[in-house]
Coordinates of C-alpha atoms in Angstrom, one line a residue:
X1211 CA -13.0 39.2 -30.3
X1212 CA -10.0 41.3 -31.4
X1213 CA -12.1 44.4 -31.7
X1214 CA -13.4 44.2 -28.2
X1215 CA -10.3 42.7 -26.4
X1216 CA -11.2 43.9 -23.1
X1217 CA -14.8 42.4 -23.2
X1218 CA -13.1 39.2 -24.4
X1219 CA -10.4 39.2 -21.3
X1220 CA -13.6 39.5 -19.0
X1221 CA -15.5 37.0 -20.4
X1222 CA -12.6 34.1 -19.9
X1223 CA -11.3 35.4 -16.7
X1224 CA -13.7 33.3 -14.7
X1225 CA -13.3 30.1 -16.9
X1226 CA -9.1 30.6 -16.3
X1227 CA -9.6 30.5 -12.6
X1228 CA -12.0 27.9 -12.7
X1229 CA -9.9 25.6 -14.8
X1230 CA -6.6 26.6 -12.8
X1231 CA -8.4 25.6 -9.5
X1232 CA -9.5 22.3 -11.0
X1233 CA -6.2 21.4 -12.2
X1234 CA -4.5 22.4 -8.9
X1235 CA -7.0 20.1 -7.0
X1236 CA -6.4 17.3 -9.3
X1237 CA -2.7 17.6 -9.4
X1238 CA -2.6 17.6 -5.6
X1239 CA -5.2 14.9 -5.6
X1240 CA -3.0 12.5 -7.9
X1241 CA 0.0 13.4 -6.0
X1242 CA -1.4 12.0 -2.8
X1243 CA -2.9 9.2 -4.5
X1244 CA 0.7 8.3 -5.8
X1245 CA 2.1 8.7 -2.6
X1246 CA -0.4 6.5 -0.6
X1247 CA -0.2 4.0 -3.2
X1248 CA 3.8 4.0 -2.6
X1249 CA 3.4 4.0 1.2
X1250 CA 1.0 1.0 1.0
X1251 CA 3.5 -0.7 -1.2
X1252 CA 6.2 0.1 1.2
X1253 CA 4.5 -1.7 4.1
X1254 CA 4.7 -4.8 2.1
X1255 CA 2.2 -6.8 0.6
X1256 CA -0.7 -8.8 2.5
X1257 CA 0.4 -8.0 6.1
X1258 CA -1.6 -8.6 9.1
X1259 CA -0.2 -7.0 12.5
X1260 CA -1.2 -9.0 15.6
X1261 CA -0.5 -6.8 18.8
X1262 CA -1.0 -7.6 22.5
X1263 CA -4.3 -6.1 24.2
X1264 CA -4.4 -3.3 26.2
X1265 CA -4.7 -3.2 30.3
X1266 CA -7.5 -1.7 32.3
X1267 CA -6.6 0.1 35.1
X1268 CA -9.1 1.9 37.4
X1269 CA -11.6 1.5 34.7
X1270 CA -9.6 3.0 32.2
X1271 CA -8.4 1.2 29.1
X1272 CA -4.4 1.8 28.7
X1273 CA -2.9 1.9 25.1
X1274 CA -2.5 -1.4 23.2
X1275 CA 0.6 -3.4 24.1
X1276 CA 0.6 -2.7 27.8
X1277 CA -0.2 -6.4 28.3
X1278 CA 2.3 -8.7 27.0
X1279 CA 0.7 -11.6 26.0
X1280 CA 2.3 -12.4 23.0
X1281 CA 5.0 -14.7 22.5
X1282 CA 7.5 -16.4 20.1
X1283 CA 5.8 -19.3 20.7
X1284 CA 2.4 -18.0 19.6
X1285 CA 4.3 -16.7 16.3
X1286 CA 5.6 -20.4 15.7
X1287 CA 1.8 -21.7 16.2
X1288 CA 0.5 -19.1 14.0
X1289 CA 2.9 -20.1 11.2
X1290 CA 2.1 -23.9 11.8
X1291 CA -1.6 -24.1 12.3
X1292 CA -3.1 -21.4 10.0
X1293 CA -3.4 -22.0 6.2
X1294 CA -2.0 -19.7 4.0
X1295 CA 0.4 -18.3 6.3
X1296 CA 3.8 -17.6 4.6
X1297 CA 5.8 -15.8 7.4
X1298 CA 5.0 -15.1 11.1
X1299 CA 7.7 -12.9 12.3
X1300 CA 7.9 -11.7 16.0
X1301 CA 8.9 -8.4 16.7
X1302 CA 10.4 -6.2 19.7
X1303 CA 10.8 -2.5 19.8
X1304 CA 11.8 0.4 21.8
X1305 CA 12.8 4.2 21.4
X1306 CA 16.3 4.3 22.4
X1307 CA 19.5 6.8 22.4
X1308 CA 22.3 5.3 20.1
X1309 CA 25.7 7.0 20.1
X1310 CA 28.3 6.8 17.6
X1311 CA 31.8 8.4 18.3
X1312 CA 30.4 12.0 19.7
X1313 CA 27.0 11.9 18.2
X1314 CA 24.0 10.4 19.4
X1315 CA 20.4 9.9 18.0
X1316 CA 17.2 8.7 19.4
X1317 CA 15.4 5.8 17.1
X1318 CA 13.4 3.0 17.0
X1319 CA 15.7 -0.2 18.1
X1320 CA 13.9 -3.5 16.8
X1321 CA 14.9 -6.8 17.7
X1322 CA 13.9 -9.2 14.7
X1323 CA 14.4 -12.3 12.8
X1324 CA 15.5 -12.7 9.3
X1325 CA 11.6 -13.5 8.0
X1326 CA 10.8 -9.7 9.0
X1327 CA 12.8 -8.5 6.4
X1328 CA 11.2 -10.8 3.8
X1329 CA 7.8 -10.0 5.2
X1330 CA 8.2 -6.2 4.5
X1331 CA 9.9 -6.9 1.5
X1332 CA 12.7 -4.9 2.5
X1333 CA 16.2 -4.7 0.9
X1334 CA 19.7 -3.8 1.9
X1335 CA 21.7 -1.1 0.0
X1336 CA 25.1 -1.8 1.3
X1337 CA 26.5 -4.9 3.5
X1338 CA 24.3 -7.7 4.5
X1339 CA 20.9 -8.2 6.3
X1340 CA 20.7 -10.3 9.7
X1341 CA 20.5 -14.2 9.1
X1342 CA 19.5 -17.0 11.5
X1343 CA 23.3 -17.6 12.7
X1344 CA 23.0 -14.0 14.4
X1345 CA 19.7 -14.9 16.0
X1346 CA 21.0 -18.3 17.2
X1347 CA 24.2 -16.9 18.8
X1348 CA 22.4 -13.5 20.1
X1349 CA 25.4 -11.6 17.9
X1350 CA 25.7 -7.8 18.7
X1351 CA 25.4 -6.7 15.1
X1352 CA 23.0 -4.0 13.7
X1353 CA 21.4 -3.2 10.3
X1354 CA 20.5 0.7 10.3
X1355 CA 18.0 2.8 8.2
X1356 CA 19.2 5.4 5.8
X1357 CA 18.2 8.3 8.4
X1358 CA 20.1 6.7 11.3
X1359 CA 22.9 6.6 8.8
X1360 CA 22.9 10.2 8.2
X1361 CA 22.6 11.2 11.5
X1362 CA 25.0 9.1 13.1
X1363 CA 27.8 8.7 10.2
X1364 CA 27.3 12.1 8.6
X1365 CA 28.1 10.9 5.1
X1366 CA 31.0 8.2 6.1
X1367 CA 30.6 4.8 5.3
X1368 CA 28.8 3.1 8.6
X1369 CA 29.8 -0.7 7.9
X1370 CA 32.2 -1.8 10.2
X1371 CA 31.7 1.0 12.6
X1372 CA 30.0 0.4 16.3
X1373 CA 26.8 2.0 17.7
X1374 CA 26.3 2.0 21.4
X1375 CA 22.7 1.1 22.4
X1376 CA 22.3 1.2 26.1
X1377 CA 25.5 -0.4 27.3
X1378 CA 26.2 -2.9 24.5
X1379 CA 28.2 -2.1 21.5
X1380 CA 26.9 -3.4 17.8
X1381 CA 28.7 -3.9 14.7
X1382 CA 27.2 -2.2 11.8
X1383 CA 26.8 -4.9 9.1
X1384 CA 24.1 -3.3 7.0
X1385 CA 22.5 -0.4 5.6
X1386 CA 18.8 -0.8 4.5
X1387 CA 17.3 0.7 1.0
X1388 CA 15.4 3.7 1.5
X1389 CA 11.5 3.2 2.5
X1390 CA 10.2 6.6 3.1
X1391 CA 7.5 7.6 5.3
X1392 CA 4.3 5.3 6.0
X1393 CA 1.0 6.5 6.1
X1394 CA 1.0 7.8 9.3
X1395 CA 3.8 10.1 8.5
X1396 CA 6.5 8.2 10.4
X1397 CA 10.0 7.6 8.7
X1398 CA 10.4 4.0 8.3
X1399 CA 14.2 4.8 7.7
X1400 CA 14.6 6.1 11.3
X1401 CA 15.0 2.6 12.7
X1402 CA 17.7 0.1 13.7
X1403 CA 17.4 -3.7 13.6
X1404 CA 19.3 -6.0 15.9
X1405 CA 18.9 -10.1 16.3
X1406 CA 15.6 -10.8 18.5
X1407 CA 17.7 -12.7 21.0
X1408 CA 20.1 -10.0 21.4
X1409 CA 17.4 -7.5 21.9
X1410 CA 15.8 -9.5 24.8
X1411 CA 19.0 -10.2 26.2
X1412 CA 20.9 -6.8 26.0
X1413 CA 18.7 -4.1 24.9
X1414 CA 14.7 -4.2 25.3
X1415 CA 14.8 -5.2 28.9
X1416 CA 11.8 -7.5 28.8
X1417 CA 13.6 -10.4 29.5
X1418 CA 13.2 -10.2 33.5
X1419 CA 9.2 -9.8 33.1
X1420 CA 8.9 -12.7 30.2
X1421 CA 11.7 -14.0 28.4
X1422 CA 9.4 -15.2 25.6
X1423 CA 7.3 -11.9 25.2
X1424 CA 7.2 -10.0 22.0
X1425 CA 5.4 -6.7 21.3
X1426 CA 4.3 -7.8 17.8
X1427 CA 3.8 -10.5 15.4
X1428 CA 3.9 -9.5 11.6
X1429 CA 1.9 -12.1 9.7
X1430 CA 2.1 -12.3 5.9
X1431 CA -0.5 -14.2 4.0
X1432 CA -0.1 -16.0 0.6
X1433 CA -2.6 -13.5 -0.9
X1434 CA -4.7 -10.5 -0.3
X1435 CA -7.9 -12.6 -0.6
X1436 CA -7.2 -15.1 2.1
X1437 CA -6.1 -12.3 4.6
X1438 CA -9.9 -12.3 6.0
X1439 CA -9.6 -16.0 6.7
X1440 CA -6.5 -15.9 8.1
X1441 CA -7.4 -13.2 10.5
X1442 CA -10.3 -15.2 11.8
X1443 CA -8.0 -18.4 12.1
X1444 CA -5.4 -16.7 13.9
X1445 CA -7.7 -15.3 16.5
X1446 CA -9.1 -18.7 16.8
X1447 CA -5.6 -20.1 17.5
X1448 CA -4.4 -17.3 20.0
X1449 CA -7.8 -17.7 21.8
X1450 CA -7.1 -21.5 22.3
X1451 CA -3.6 -21.0 23.1
X1452 CA -4.3 -18.1 25.9
X1453 CA -7.0 -20.1 27.2
X1454 CA -9.8 -17.5 26.1
X1455 CA -13.0 -19.2 26.1
X1456 CA -17.0 -17.7 25.8
X1457 CA -17.3 -14.1 25.7
X1458 CA -14.0 -13.3 27.5
X1459 CA -12.2 -10.4 26.0
X1460 CA -9.3 -11.1 23.5
X1461 CA -5.7 -10.2 25.1
X1462 CA -4.7 -9.4 21.6
X1463 CA -5.8 -7.4 18.4
X1464 CA -5.3 -7.9 14.9
X1465 CA -4.9 -5.2 12.3
X1466 CA -5.2 -5.4 8.5
X1467 CA -2.4 -2.9 7.7
X1468 CA -3.8 -2.6 3.7
X1469 CA -7.1 -1.4 5.3
X1470 CA -5.8 0.9 7.7
X1471 CA -3.7 2.9 4.9
X1472 CA -7.0 2.8 2.4
X1473 CA -9.0 4.1 5.2
X1474 CA -6.6 7.1 5.0
X1475 CA -7.1 7.1 1.4
X1476 CA -10.6 7.1 1.4
X1477 CA -10.7 9.8 3.9
X1478 CA -8.4 12.1 1.5
X1479 CA -10.5 11.2 -1.3
X1480 CA -14.0 12.7 0.3
X1481 CA -11.8 15.9 1.2
X1482 CA -10.6 15.9 -2.5
X1483 CA -14.0 15.5 -3.6
X1484 CA -15.3 18.3 -1.7
X1485 CA -12.4 20.7 -2.9
X1486 CA -12.8 19.7 -6.5
X1487 CA -16.6 20.5 -6.1
X1488 CA -15.8 24.0 -4.8
X1489 CA -13.5 24.4 -7.9
X1490 CA -16.3 23.3 -10.2
X1491 CA -18.4 26.0 -8.9
X1492 CA -15.7 28.8 -9.6
X1493 CA -15.9 27.0 -13.0
X1494 CA -19.5 27.6 -13.5
X1495 CA -19.6 30.9 -12.2
X1496 CA -17.0 31.6 -15.3
X1497 CA -19.4 30.4 -17.5
X1498 CA -22.1 32.4 -16.3
X1499 CA -19.7 35.4 -16.9
X1500 CA -19.3 34.0 -20.5
X1501 CA -22.8 33.9 -21.1
X1502 CA -23.7 37.4 -19.7
X1503 CA -20.9 38.8 -22.2
X1504 CA -22.3 36.9 -25.0
X1505 CA -25.9 38.2 -24.1
X1506 CA -24.5 41.8 -23.9
X1507 CA -22.8 40.9 -27.5
X1508 CA -26.0 40.0 -29.1
X1509 CA -27.5 43.5 -28.2
X1510 CA -24.3 45.3 -29.2
X1511 CA -24.1 43.5 -32.7
X1512 CA -27.6 44.2 -33.9
X1513 CA -26.5 45.7 -37.2
X1514 CA -24.4 42.8 -37.7
X1515 CA -26.8 40.2 -37.2
X1516 CA -29.2 41.9 -39.3
X1517 CA -27.3 42.4 -42.3
X1518 CA -26.1 38.6 -42.1
X1519 CA -29.8 37.6 -42.1
X1520 CA -30.7 40.1 -44.6
X1521 CA -28.0 38.9 -47.3
X1522 CA -29.3 35.3 -46.9
X1523 CA -28.0 33.7 -43.7
X1524 CA -29.9 30.9 -42.0
X1525 CA -30.8 31.2 -38.3
X1526 CA -28.4 28.2 -38.0
X1527 CA -25.5 29.9 -39.6
X1528 CA -25.9 32.9 -36.7
X1529 CA -26.5 30.0 -34.2
X1530 CA -23.4 28.5 -35.2
X1531 CA -21.1 31.9 -35.1
X1532 CA -22.2 32.8 -31.7
X1533 CA -22.0 29.3 -30.3
X1534 CA -18.3 29.1 -32.0
X1535 CA -17.3 32.4 -30.4
X1536 CA -18.6 31.3 -27.0
X1537 CA -16.6 27.9 -27.3
X1538 CA -13.6 29.5 -28.4
X1539 CA -13.6 31.9 -25.3
X1540 CA -14.0 29.3 -23.0
X1541 CA -11.2 26.8 -25.0
X1542 CA -8.8 30.2 -25.0
X1543 CA -9.8 30.2 -21.3
X1544 CA -9.0 26.8 -20.6
X1545 CA -5.5 27.0 -22.1
X1546 CA -4.9 29.9 -20.0
X1547 CA -6.2 28.2 -16.8
X1548 CA -4.3 25.0 -17.6
X1549 CA -1.0 27.2 -17.6
X1550 CA -2.0 29.0 -14.7
X1551 CA -2.9 25.9 -12.7
X1552 CA 0.1 24.0 -13.5
X1553 CA 2.5 27.0 -12.7
X1554 CA 0.5 27.5 -9.2
X1555 CA 0.6 23.5 -8.7
X1556 CA 4.2 23.5 -9.2
X1557 CA 5.1 26.5 -6.7
X1558 CA 2.3 26.4 -4.0
X1559 CA 2.1 22.6 -3.1
X1560 CA 6.2 22.4 -3.5
X1561 CA 6.8 25.1 -1.5
X1562 CA 4.2 23.3 1.3
X1563 CA 5.8 20.1 0.8
X1564 CA 2.6 18.5 -1.0
X1565 CA 3.3 15.7 -3.6
X1566 CA 2.0 16.6 -7.0
X1567 CA 1.4 14.6 -10.1
X1568 CA 0.4 15.7 -13.7
X1569 CA -0.5 13.9 -16.8
X1570 CA -1.7 14.1 -20.2
X1571 CA -5.0 13.1 -19.5
X1572 CA -5.7 16.2 -16.9
X1573 CA -4.9 18.5 -19.7
X1574 CA -7.4 16.8 -22.1
X1575 CA -10.0 16.9 -19.2
X1576 CA -9.5 20.6 -18.6
X1577 CA -9.8 21.8 -22.3
X1578 CA -12.7 19.4 -22.5
X1579 CA -14.3 20.9 -19.6
X1580 CA -13.7 24.6 -20.8
X1581 CA -15.1 23.7 -24.0
X1582 CA -18.2 22.3 -22.7
X1583 CA -18.6 25.4 -20.7
X1584 CA -18.7 27.0 -23.9
X1585 CA -21.4 25.1 -25.2
X1586 CA -23.6 24.9 -22.3
X1587 CA -23.4 28.8 -21.5
X1588 CA -23.2 29.7 -24.9
X1589 CA -26.7 28.2 -26.2
X1590 CA -29.1 30.6 -24.9
X1591 CA -27.0 33.6 -26.6
X1592 CA -26.5 31.6 -29.9
X1593 CA -30.4 30.8 -29.8
X1594 CA -31.2 34.5 -29.0
X1595 CA -29.2 35.9 -32.0
X1596 CA -30.5 33.2 -34.1
X1597 CA -34.3 33.7 -33.5
X1598 CA -34.0 37.7 -34.0
X1599 CA -36.1 39.3 -37.0
X1600 CA -33.9 41.0 -39.5
X1601 CA -36.3 44.1 -40.4
X1602 CA -36.7 44.9 -36.3
X1603 CA -33.3 44.6 -35.8
X1604 CA -32.2 46.9 -38.6
X1605 CA -34.8 49.6 -37.6
X1606 CA -33.7 49.5 -33.7
X1607 CA -29.9 49.9 -35.1
X1608 CA -30.4 53.0 -37.5

């Protein structure tokens, strides 16, 4: 190998490229999987989203929520009548331009009850969350997300400051712990929470149509196993309350947030499998290159093989020698590919903002794959060298 360094480099180049491609794909895939898992956890566990139905105008179905068919009474009925329900939290929300001093920021303003934070598993980083007294008195207080705090207060402490929403001013009493993006890419920290009663009276502007209407009911079940049964029971309760009979279409829809996120995860896994297959093909091409170089090496080393066989070496010794050389070449290529893949996986995805994640198991798999390539594609050259006739080899080499 040292005597023919150029040939050795050519032999391992394909393996280096193949292993590097595999490492990059696996690192990005593991990073994406970890990110999706974090996003699923950030949503809260065992959550169902009950939303109003869609209005049909001129034969065209409008977006969900165009019919305000859900009310706070529906939320109370769900919590009371559906087994295994821990929380049923009503919610209203709209995009609003908010103002603090000479700064303004457009964000989601949501009217909620204290149960909403419990359902989402949302904690406060500074100050306090909304409580029942705030809702009962329609207090003009607000809890803000990290993004809003950064944009409206530019690093200063927002607690005790006022934020203007529409024509009302709200006192900031808390800043939420960071959540990050959800699986749809939306910034969960770009939000303001005010009491549900305050939102209906002062901000959201739905009270003139239906004072009890809400945009969403967030439902938390006791366990993941009970979510399917709870979904069926919620539909039954709402159909009864809304006097929907027979085959008449529901004026609401129920979403399982975890299933939605897992669907995105499955789609990404399929894409990752496709890209991994392409990376595997490049590794296969690298193995074929090693085999070709080793076959050439067998022809060039006729004298060496013949002399070894003439001095008592057994065919299995020759086979073992060439097989070991192939495995060694591919293992070296695997180590170099691991280094190249690590550097590229650090540089390229980081520049593009992709999440990446490495682990020791990935390195072991990469080395094992390269060694396996050496075994598989080194068998033919090794077998050809082992089956050679010493006398014929020596004559042809003289």
